[in-house]
Coordinates of C-alpha atoms in Angstrom, one line a residue:
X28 CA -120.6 -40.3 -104.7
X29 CA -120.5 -37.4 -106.3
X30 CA -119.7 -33.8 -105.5
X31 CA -120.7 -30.3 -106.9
X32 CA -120.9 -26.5 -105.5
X33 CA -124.0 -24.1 -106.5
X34 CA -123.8 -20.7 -106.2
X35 CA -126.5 -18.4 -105.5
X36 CA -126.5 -14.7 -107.0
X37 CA -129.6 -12.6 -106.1
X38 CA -130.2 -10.1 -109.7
X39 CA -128.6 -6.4 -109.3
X40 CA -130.7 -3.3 -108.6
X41 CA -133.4 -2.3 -110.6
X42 CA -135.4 1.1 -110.6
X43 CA -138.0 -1.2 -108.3
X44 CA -135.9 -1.8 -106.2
X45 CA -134.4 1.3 -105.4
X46 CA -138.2 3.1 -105.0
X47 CA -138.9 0.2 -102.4
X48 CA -141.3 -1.2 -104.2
X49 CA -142.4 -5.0 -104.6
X50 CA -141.8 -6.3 -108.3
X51 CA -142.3 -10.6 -107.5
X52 CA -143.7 -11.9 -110.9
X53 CA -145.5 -9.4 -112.6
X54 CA -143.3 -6.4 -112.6
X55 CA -140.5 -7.5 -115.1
X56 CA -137.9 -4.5 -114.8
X57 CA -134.5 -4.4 -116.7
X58 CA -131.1 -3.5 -114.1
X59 CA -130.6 0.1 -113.0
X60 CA -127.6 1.7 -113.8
X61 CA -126.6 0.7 -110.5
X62 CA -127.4 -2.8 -110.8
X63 CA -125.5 -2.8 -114.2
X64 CA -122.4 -1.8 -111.9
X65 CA -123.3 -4.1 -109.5
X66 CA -123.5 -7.0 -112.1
X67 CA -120.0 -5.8 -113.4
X68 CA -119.1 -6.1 -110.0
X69 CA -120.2 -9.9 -109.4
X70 CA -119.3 -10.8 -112.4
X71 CA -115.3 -9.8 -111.8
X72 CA -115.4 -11.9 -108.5
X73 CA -116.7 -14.7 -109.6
X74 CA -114.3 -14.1 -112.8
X75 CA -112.3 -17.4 -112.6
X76 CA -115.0 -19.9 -111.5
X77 CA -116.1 -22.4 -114.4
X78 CA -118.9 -23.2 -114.1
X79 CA -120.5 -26.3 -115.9
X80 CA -124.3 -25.2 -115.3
X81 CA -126.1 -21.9 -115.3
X82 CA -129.4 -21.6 -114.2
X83 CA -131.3 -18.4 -114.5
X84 CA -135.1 -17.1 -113.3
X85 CA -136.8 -16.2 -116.8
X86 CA -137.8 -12.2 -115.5
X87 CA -135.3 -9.6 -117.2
X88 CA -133.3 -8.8 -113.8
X89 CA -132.0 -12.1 -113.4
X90 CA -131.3 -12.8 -117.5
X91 CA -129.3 -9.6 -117.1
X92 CA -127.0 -10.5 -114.3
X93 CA -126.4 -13.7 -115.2
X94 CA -125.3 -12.7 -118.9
X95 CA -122.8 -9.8 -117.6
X96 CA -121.6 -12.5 -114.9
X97 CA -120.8 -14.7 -118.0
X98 CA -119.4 -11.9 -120.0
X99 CA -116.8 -11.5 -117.5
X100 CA -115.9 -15.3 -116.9
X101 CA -112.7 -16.5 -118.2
X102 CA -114.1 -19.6 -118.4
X103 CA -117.6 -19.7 -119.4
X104 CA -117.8 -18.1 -123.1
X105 CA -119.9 -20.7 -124.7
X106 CA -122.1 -21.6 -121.6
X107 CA -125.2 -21.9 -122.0
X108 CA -128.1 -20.6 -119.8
X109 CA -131.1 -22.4 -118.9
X110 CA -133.9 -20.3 -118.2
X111 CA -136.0 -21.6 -115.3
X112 CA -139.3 -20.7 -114.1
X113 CA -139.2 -22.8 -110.9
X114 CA -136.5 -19.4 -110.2
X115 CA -138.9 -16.8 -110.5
X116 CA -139.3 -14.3 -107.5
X117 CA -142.0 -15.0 -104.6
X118 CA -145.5 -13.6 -106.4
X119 CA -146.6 -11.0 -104.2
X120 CA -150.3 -10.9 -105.7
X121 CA -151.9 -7.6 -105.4
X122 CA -149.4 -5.9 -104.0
X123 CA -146.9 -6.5 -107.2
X124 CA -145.7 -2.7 -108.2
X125 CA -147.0 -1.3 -104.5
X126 CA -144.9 0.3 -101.7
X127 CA -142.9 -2.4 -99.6
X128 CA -144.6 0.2 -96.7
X129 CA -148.5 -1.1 -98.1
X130 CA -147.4 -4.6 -97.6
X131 CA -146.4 -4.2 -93.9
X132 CA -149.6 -2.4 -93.5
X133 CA -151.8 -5.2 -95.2
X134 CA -150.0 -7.6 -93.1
X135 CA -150.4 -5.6 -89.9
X136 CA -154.2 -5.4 -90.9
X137 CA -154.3 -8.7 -90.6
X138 CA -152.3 -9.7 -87.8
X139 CA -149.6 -11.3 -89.0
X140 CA -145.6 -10.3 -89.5
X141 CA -144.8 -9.3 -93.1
X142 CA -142.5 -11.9 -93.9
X143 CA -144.9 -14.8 -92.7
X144 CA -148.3 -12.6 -94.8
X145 CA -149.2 -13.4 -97.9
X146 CA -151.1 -11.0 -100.2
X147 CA -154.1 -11.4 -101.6
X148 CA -153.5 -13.7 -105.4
X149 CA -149.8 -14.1 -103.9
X150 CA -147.3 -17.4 -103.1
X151 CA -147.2 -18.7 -99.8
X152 CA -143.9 -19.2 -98.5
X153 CA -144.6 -22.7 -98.9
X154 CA -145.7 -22.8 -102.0
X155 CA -142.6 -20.9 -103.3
X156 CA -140.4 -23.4 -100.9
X157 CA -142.2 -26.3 -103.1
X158 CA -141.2 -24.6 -106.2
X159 CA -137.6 -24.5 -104.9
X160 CA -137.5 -28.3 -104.0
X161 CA -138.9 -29.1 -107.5
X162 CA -135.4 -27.3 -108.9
X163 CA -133.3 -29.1 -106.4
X164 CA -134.7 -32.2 -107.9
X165 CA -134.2 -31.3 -111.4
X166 CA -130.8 -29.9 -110.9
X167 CA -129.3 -32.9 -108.9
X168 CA -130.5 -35.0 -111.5
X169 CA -129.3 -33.0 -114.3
X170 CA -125.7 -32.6 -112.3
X171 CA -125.3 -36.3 -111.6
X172 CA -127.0 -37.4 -115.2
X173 CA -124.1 -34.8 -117.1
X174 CA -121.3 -35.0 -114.7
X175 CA -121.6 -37.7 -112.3
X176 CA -120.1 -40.8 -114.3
X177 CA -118.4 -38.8 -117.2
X178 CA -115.1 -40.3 -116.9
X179 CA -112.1 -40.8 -114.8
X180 CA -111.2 -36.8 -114.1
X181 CA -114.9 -36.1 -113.1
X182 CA -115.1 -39.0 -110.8
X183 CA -111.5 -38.4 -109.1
X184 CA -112.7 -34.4 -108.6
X185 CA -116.2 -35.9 -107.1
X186 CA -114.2 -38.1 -104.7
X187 CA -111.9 -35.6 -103.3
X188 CA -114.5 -33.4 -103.5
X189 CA -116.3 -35.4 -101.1
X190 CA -113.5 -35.8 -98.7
X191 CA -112.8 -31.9 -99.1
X192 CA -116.6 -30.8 -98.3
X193 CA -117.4 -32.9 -95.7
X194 CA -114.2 -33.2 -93.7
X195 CA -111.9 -31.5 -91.6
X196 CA -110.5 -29.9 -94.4
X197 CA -113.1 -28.1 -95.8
X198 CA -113.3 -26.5 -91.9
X199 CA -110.0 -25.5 -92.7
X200 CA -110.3 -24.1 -96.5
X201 CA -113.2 -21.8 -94.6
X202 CA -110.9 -20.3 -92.4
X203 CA -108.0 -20.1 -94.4
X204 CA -109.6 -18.1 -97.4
X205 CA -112.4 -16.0 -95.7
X206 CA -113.6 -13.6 -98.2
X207 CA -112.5 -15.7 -101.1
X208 CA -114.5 -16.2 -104.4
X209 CA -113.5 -20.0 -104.4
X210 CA -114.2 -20.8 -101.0
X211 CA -116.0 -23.8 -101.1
X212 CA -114.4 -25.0 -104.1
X213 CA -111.2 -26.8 -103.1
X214 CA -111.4 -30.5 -104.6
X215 CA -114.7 -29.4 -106.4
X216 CA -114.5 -29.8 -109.9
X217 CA -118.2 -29.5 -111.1
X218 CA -120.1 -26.0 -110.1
X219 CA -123.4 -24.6 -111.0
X220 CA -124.8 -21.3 -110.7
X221 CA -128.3 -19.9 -110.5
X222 CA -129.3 -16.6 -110.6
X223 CA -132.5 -15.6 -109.0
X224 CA -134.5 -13.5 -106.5
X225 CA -134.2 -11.7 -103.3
X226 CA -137.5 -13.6 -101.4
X227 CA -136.8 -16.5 -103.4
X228 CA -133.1 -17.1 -102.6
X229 CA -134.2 -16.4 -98.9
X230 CA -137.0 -19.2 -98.7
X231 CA -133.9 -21.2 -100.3
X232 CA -131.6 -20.5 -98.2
X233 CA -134.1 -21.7 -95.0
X234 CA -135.0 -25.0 -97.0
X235 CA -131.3 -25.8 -97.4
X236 CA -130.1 -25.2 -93.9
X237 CA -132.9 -26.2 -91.3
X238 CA -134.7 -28.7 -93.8
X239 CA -131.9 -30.9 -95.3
X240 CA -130.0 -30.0 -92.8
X241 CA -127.0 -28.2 -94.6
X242 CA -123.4 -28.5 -92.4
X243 CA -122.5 -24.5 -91.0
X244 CA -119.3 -22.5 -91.1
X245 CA -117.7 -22.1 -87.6
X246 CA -119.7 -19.4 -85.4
X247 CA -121.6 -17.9 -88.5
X248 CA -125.1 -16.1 -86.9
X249 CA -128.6 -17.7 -87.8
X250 CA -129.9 -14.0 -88.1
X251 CA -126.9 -13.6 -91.0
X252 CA -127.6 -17.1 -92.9
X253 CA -131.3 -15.9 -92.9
X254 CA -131.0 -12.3 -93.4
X255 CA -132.3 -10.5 -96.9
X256 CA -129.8 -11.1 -99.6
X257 CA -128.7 -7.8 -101.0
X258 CA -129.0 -7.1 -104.8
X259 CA -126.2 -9.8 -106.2
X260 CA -125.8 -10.6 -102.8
X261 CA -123.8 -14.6 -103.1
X262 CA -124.6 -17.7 -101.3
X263 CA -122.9 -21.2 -101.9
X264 CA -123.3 -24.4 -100.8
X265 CA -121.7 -27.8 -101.7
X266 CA -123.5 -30.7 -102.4
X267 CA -122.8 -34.6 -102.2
X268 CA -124.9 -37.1 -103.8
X269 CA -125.7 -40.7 -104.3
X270 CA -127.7 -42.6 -107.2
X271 CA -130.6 -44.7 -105.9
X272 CA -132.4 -47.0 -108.5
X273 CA -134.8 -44.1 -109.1
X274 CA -133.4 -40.7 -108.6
X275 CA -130.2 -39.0 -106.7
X276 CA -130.1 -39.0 -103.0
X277 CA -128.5 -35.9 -100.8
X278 CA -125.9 -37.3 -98.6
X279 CA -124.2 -34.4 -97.8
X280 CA -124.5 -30.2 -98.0
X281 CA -123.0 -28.0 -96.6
X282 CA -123.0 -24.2 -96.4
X283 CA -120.3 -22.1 -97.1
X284 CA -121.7 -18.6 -97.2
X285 CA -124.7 -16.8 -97.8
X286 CA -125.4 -12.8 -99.0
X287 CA -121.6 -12.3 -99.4
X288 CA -121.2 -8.6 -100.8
X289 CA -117.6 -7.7 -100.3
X290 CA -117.3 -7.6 -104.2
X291 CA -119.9 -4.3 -104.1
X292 CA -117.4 -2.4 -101.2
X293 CA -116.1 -0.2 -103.9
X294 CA -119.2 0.4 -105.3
X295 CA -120.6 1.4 -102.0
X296 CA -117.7 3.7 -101.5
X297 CA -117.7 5.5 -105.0
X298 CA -122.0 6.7 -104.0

């Protein structure tokens, strides 16, 4: 068995984003001043984390957040990023660089609710969920391949980890650190990070939870684990996995946390 915690940040605020209007693929804007803050912000609380893994979506937003989250680690000066374009945002088709309003309207025109309505040229949500499981596939692999039998230390961290993430004393760590950047990551001595997309990390988030069936914190909300992630809104779950003759198995996840902002508070209160 072997253990590891990803962390999901959504990118800061861009221009785009601030105007309400719908970037997805095509529209590859660099951080507002305000996302440049907010990426300051992230990267301070999530300061003392090492992680082993960084993944990134290959659109400008993203590269910047995750570079000023590295900036500020204590940990991660010489980490490298891996650019990934399974990470890219949802492709909203024609409506890429439009209102957010014109997409409810194109979706009302055609019956359906906005979030289930895709645009002409665009993803479908399953579609991006496929692009999704095709990461968790390479980045299980990847984890186990780099860190799974790399020595006595690694496999002693995987095991408690195991213990700690799927026992009663992960319940505890939960309630005993609410709020806290490491929650989570008691006994966990591998993490990974990713750094993507608002729709993106939201499609994620579904897939983890109702599809493979990701463990919940005590009396957390379905409306708040499914809720849009705000701009470097954070998300972690922790991962247990087995090697079959052919490629890792999932034996155990379990969510933590999703859209966490309390690292943007002072932000909020200085506008």
């Amino acid at each position: 068995m072997f253990t590891f915690s990803l962390t999901l940040v959504r990118h800061g605020e861009t221009q785009y984003n601030r105007d309400k209007l719908l970037q997805g693929q095509g529209v590859d804007t660099p951080l507002s001043e305000t996302g440049l803050q907010q990426g300051e912000a992230v990267g301070q609380y999530l300061k003392d984390i090492k992680f082993n893994n960084v993944y990134v979506s290959n659109l400008q937003r993203a590269i910047q957040t995750a570079e000023i989250i590295l900036r500020n680690n204590t940990h991660c000066s010489g980490t490298e990023m891996v650019l990934e374009p399974l990470l890219r945002e949802r492709g909203f088709g024609v409506a890429e660089g439009r209102p957010k309003e014109d997409l409810k309207n194109m979706a009302n025109a055609a019956g359906q609710s906005c979030h289930d309505y895709t645009p002409p040229g665009g993803e479908t949500l399953d579609q991006v969920k496929l692009r999704f499981k095709k990461f968790l596939k390479v980045l299980f692999k990847q984890m186990l391949d780099e860190h799974g039998q790399s020595g006595p230390h690694a496999s002693a961290g995987a095991s408690g980890a195991g213990d700690t993430a799927n026992g009663p004393a992960a319940a505890a760590s939960v309630i005993a650190s609410v709020g806290s950047a490491d929650d989570g990551l008691q006994g966990v001595s591998v993490h990974a990070l990713v750094v993507s997309h608002g729709a993106y990390i939201r499609v994620a988030v579904k897939h983890l939870v109702e599809d493979l069936k990701s463990s919940l914190p005590a009396g957390v909300k379905m409306s708040q684990l499914f809720s849009p992630c705000p701009n470097t809104g954070i998300s972690r779950f922790v991962f247990t996995l087995s090697q079959s003759e052919s490629s890792p198995v999932l034996s155990a996840a379990r969510c933590f946390f999703t859209n966490r902002k309390d690292h943007l508070e002072n932000l909020t209160a200085a506008e």
